[in-house]
Backbone as numpy.savetxt, mean C-alpha at the origin, in Angstrom:
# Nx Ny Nz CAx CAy CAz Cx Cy Cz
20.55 -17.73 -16.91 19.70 -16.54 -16.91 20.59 -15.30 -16.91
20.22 -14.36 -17.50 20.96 -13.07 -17.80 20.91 -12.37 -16.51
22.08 -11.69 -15.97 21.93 -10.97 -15.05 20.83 -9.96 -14.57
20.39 -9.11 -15.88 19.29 -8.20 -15.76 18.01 -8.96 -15.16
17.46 -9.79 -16.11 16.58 -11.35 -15.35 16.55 -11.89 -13.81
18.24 -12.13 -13.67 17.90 -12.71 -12.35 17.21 -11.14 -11.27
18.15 -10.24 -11.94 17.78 -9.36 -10.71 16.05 -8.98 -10.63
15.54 -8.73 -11.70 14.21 -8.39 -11.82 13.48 -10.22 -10.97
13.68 -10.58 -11.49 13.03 -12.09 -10.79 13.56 -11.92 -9.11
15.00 -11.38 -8.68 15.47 -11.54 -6.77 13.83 -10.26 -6.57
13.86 -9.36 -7.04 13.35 -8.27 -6.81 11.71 -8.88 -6.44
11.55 -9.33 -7.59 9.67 -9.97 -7.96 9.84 -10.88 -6.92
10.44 -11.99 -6.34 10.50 -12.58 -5.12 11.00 -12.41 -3.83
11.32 -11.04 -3.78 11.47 -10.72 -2.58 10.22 -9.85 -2.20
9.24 -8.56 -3.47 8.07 -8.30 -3.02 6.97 -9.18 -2.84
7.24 -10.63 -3.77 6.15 -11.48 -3.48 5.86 -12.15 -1.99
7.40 -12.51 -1.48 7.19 -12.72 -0.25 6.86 -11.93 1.09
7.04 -10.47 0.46 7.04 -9.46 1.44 5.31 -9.33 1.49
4.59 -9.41 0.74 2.82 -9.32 0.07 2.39 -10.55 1.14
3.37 -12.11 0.70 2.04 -12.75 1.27 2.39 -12.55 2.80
3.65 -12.34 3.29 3.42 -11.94 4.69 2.70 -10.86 5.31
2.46 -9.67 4.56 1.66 -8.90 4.81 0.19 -8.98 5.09
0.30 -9.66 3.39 -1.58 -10.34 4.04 -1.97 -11.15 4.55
-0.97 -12.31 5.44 -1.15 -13.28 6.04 -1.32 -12.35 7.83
-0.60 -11.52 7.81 -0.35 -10.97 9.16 -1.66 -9.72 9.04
-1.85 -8.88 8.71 -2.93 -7.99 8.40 -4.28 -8.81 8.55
-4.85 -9.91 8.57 -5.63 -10.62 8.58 -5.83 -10.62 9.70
-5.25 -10.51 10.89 -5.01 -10.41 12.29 -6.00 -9.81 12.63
-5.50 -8.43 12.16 -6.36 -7.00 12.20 -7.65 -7.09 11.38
-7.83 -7.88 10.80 -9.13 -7.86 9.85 -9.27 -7.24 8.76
-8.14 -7.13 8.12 -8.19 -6.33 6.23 -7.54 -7.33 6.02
-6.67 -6.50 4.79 -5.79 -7.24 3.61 -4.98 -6.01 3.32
-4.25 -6.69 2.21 -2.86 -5.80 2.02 -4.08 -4.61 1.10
-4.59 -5.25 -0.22 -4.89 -4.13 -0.61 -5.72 -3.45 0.16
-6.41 -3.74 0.44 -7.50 -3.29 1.48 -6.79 -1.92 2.60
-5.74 -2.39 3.36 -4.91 -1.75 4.07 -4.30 -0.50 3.07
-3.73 -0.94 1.72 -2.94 -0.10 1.21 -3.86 1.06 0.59
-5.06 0.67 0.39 -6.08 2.08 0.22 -6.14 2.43 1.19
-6.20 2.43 2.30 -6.73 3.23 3.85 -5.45 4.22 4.02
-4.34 3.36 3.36 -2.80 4.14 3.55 -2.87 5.61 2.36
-3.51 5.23 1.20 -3.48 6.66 0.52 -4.79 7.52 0.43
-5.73 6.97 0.90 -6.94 8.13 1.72 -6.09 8.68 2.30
-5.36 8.15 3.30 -5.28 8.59 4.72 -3.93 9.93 4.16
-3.25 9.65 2.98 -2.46 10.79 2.30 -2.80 11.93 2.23
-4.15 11.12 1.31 -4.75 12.20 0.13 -6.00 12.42 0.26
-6.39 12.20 1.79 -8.23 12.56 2.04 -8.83 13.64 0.83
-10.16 12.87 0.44 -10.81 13.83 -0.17 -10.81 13.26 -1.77
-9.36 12.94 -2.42 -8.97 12.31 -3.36 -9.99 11.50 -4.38
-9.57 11.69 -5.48 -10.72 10.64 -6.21 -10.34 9.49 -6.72
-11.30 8.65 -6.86 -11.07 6.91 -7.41 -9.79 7.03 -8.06
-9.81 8.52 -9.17 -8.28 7.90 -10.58 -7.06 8.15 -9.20
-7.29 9.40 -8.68 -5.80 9.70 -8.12 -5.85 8.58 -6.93
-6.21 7.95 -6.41 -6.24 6.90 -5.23 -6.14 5.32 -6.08
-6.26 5.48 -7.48 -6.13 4.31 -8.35 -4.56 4.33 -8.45
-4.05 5.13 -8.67 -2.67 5.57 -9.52 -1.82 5.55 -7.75
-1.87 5.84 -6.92 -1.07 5.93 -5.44 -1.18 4.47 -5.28
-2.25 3.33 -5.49 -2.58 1.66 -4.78 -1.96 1.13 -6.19
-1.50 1.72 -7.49 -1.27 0.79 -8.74 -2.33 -0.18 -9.38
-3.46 1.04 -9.01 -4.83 -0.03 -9.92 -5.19 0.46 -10.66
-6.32 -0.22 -11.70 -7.14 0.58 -12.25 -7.84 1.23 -11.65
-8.89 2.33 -12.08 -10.00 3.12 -11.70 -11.34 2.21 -10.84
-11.25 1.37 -11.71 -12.33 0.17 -11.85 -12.12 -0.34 -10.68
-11.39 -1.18 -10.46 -10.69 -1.98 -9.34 -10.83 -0.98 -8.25
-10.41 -0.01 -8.14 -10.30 0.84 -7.02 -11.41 0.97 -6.65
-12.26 1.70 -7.52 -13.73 1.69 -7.25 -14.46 0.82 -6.31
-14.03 -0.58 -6.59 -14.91 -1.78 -6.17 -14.29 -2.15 -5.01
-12.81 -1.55 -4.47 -12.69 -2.00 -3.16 -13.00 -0.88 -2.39
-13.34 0.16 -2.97 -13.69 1.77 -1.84 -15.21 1.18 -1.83
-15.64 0.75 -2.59 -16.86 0.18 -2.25 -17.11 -0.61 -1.47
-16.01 -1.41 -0.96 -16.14 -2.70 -0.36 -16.00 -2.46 1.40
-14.88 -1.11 1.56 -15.00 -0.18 2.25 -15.59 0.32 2.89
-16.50 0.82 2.36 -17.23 1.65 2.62 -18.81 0.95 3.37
-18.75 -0.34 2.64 -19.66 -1.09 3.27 -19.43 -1.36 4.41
-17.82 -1.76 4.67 -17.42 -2.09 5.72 -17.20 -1.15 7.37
-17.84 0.22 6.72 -17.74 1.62 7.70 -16.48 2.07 7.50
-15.51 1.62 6.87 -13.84 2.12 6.98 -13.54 3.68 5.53
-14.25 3.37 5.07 -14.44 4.71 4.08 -15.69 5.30 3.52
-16.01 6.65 4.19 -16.88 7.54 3.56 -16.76 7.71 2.27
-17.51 8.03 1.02 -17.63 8.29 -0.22 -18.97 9.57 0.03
-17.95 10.74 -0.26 -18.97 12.12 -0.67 -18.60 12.68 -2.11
-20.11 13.54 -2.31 -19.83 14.00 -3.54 -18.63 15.30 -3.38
-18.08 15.40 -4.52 -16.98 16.87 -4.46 -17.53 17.67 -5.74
-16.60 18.25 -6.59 -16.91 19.05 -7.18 -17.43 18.31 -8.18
-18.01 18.74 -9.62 -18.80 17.95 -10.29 -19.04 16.70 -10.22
-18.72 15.69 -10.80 -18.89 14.37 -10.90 -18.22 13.26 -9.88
-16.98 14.34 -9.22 -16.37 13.12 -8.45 -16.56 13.32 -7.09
-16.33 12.25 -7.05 -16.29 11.20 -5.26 -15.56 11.32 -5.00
-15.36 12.02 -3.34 -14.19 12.24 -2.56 -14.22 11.52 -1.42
-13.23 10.74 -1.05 -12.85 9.50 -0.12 -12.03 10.09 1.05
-13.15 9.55 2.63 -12.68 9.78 3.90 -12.54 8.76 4.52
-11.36 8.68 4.94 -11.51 7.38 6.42 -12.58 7.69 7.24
-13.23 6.79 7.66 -14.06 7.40 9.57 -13.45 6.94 10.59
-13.87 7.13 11.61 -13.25 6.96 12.49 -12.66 5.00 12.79
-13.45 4.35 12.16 -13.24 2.85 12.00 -11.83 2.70 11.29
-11.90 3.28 9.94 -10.76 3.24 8.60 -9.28 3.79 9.60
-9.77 4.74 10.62 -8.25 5.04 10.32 -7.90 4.14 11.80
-8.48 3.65 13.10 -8.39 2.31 13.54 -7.75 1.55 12.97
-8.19 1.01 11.57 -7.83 -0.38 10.98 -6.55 0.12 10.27
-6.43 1.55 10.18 -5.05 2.10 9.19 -3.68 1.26 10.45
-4.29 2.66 11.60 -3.18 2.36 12.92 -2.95 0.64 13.06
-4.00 -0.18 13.30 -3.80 -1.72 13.72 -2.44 -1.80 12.37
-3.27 -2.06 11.26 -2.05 -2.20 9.86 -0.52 -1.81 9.91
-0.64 -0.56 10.18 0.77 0.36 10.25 1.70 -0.63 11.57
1.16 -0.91 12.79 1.40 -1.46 13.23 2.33 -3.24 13.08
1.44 -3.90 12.51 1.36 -5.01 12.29 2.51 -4.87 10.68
2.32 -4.14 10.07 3.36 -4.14 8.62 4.82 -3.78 9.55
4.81 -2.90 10.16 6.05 -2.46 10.95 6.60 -4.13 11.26
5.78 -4.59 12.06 6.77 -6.05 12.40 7.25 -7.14 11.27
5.86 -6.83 10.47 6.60 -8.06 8.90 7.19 -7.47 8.70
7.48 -6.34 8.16 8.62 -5.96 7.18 10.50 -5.75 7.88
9.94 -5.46 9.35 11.45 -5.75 10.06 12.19 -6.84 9.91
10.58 -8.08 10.19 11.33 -9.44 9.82 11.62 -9.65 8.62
11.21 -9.35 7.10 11.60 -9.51 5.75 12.97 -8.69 5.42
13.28 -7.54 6.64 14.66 -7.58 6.06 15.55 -7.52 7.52
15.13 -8.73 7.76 16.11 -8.44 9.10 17.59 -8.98 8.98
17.53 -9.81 7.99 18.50 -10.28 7.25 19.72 -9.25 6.70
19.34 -8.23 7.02 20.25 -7.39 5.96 20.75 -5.95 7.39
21.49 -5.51 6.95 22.12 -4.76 8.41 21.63 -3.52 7.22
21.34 -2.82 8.91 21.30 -1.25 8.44 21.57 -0.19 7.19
22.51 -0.70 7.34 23.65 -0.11 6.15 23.23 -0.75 4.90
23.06 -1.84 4.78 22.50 -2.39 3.70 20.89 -1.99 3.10
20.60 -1.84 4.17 19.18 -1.65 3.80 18.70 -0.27 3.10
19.97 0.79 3.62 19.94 2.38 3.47 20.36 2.13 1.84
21.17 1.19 1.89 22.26 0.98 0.04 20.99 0.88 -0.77
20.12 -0.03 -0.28 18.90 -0.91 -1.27 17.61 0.24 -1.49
17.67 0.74 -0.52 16.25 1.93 -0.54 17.10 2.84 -1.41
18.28 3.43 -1.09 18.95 4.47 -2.29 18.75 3.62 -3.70
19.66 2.63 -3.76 19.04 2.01 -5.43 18.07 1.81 -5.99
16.25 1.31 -4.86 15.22 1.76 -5.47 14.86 2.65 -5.90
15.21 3.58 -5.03 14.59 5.25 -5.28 15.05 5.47 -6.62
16.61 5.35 -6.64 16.82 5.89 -8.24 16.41 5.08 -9.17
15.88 3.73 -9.28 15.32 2.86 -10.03 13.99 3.71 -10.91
13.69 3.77 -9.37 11.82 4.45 -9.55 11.91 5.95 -10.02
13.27 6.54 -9.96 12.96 8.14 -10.31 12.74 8.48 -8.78
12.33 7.83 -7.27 12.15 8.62 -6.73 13.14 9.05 -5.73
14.18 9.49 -5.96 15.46 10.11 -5.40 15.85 11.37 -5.41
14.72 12.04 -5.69 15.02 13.58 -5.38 15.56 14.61 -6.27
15.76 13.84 -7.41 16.38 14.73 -8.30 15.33 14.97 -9.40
């Protein structure tokens, strides 16, 4: 396998394992990863609509839609009208509960998914994502 390959494949199996521990442990608390990871960009971008809260979770519109819906059933997100046509998304007081339990509970998986790796290493790997992703400040 070509170097570029393996690394994209270490990468894809190190977030895959980092996901199912997340949603294996978040279950605790009573969500899910995605579930959790919308409560995480309400909780950004209160007010926000389906596209911009689609584009922060990496979904479609569609998809997003149907779990703010799912949400919302669940008491964890308000859906009000905003300016013309769109829907603006609030935690209530439940959503941001289940945010804190989450934030919580991800804090301990993810210590353990890189506990393997010392400090220093970990500062090396977040600098090389960032510039991967563009998001490094420049």
């Amino acid at each position: 396998m070509h170097r570029d390959q393996a690394l994209g494949r270490a990468i894809k199996q190190a977030q895959y394992r980092q996901h199912r521990a997340l949603d294996t442990a978040l279950a605790t608390v009573g969500t899910t990863l995605a579930q959790w990871d919308a409560l995480r960009a309400i909780s950004r971008s209160p007010g926000a609509s389906a596209r911009t809260l689609a584009a922060a979770t990496f979904q479609t519109e569609q998809s997003f839609g149907t779990l703010a819906g799912r949400l919302t059933q669940q008491g964890l997100v308000e859906r009000r009208p905003g300016h013309g046509r769109r829907i603006e998304h609030h935690l209530t007081p439940a959503g941001e509960h289940t945010l804190a339990a989450g934030h919580k509970v991800a804090d301990e998986v993810l210590a353990d998914c890189f506990s393997t790796l010392p400090e220093s290493d970990r500062t090396t790997l977040l600098g090389l994502l960032e510039r991967l992703t563009g998001n490094d400040g420049h």
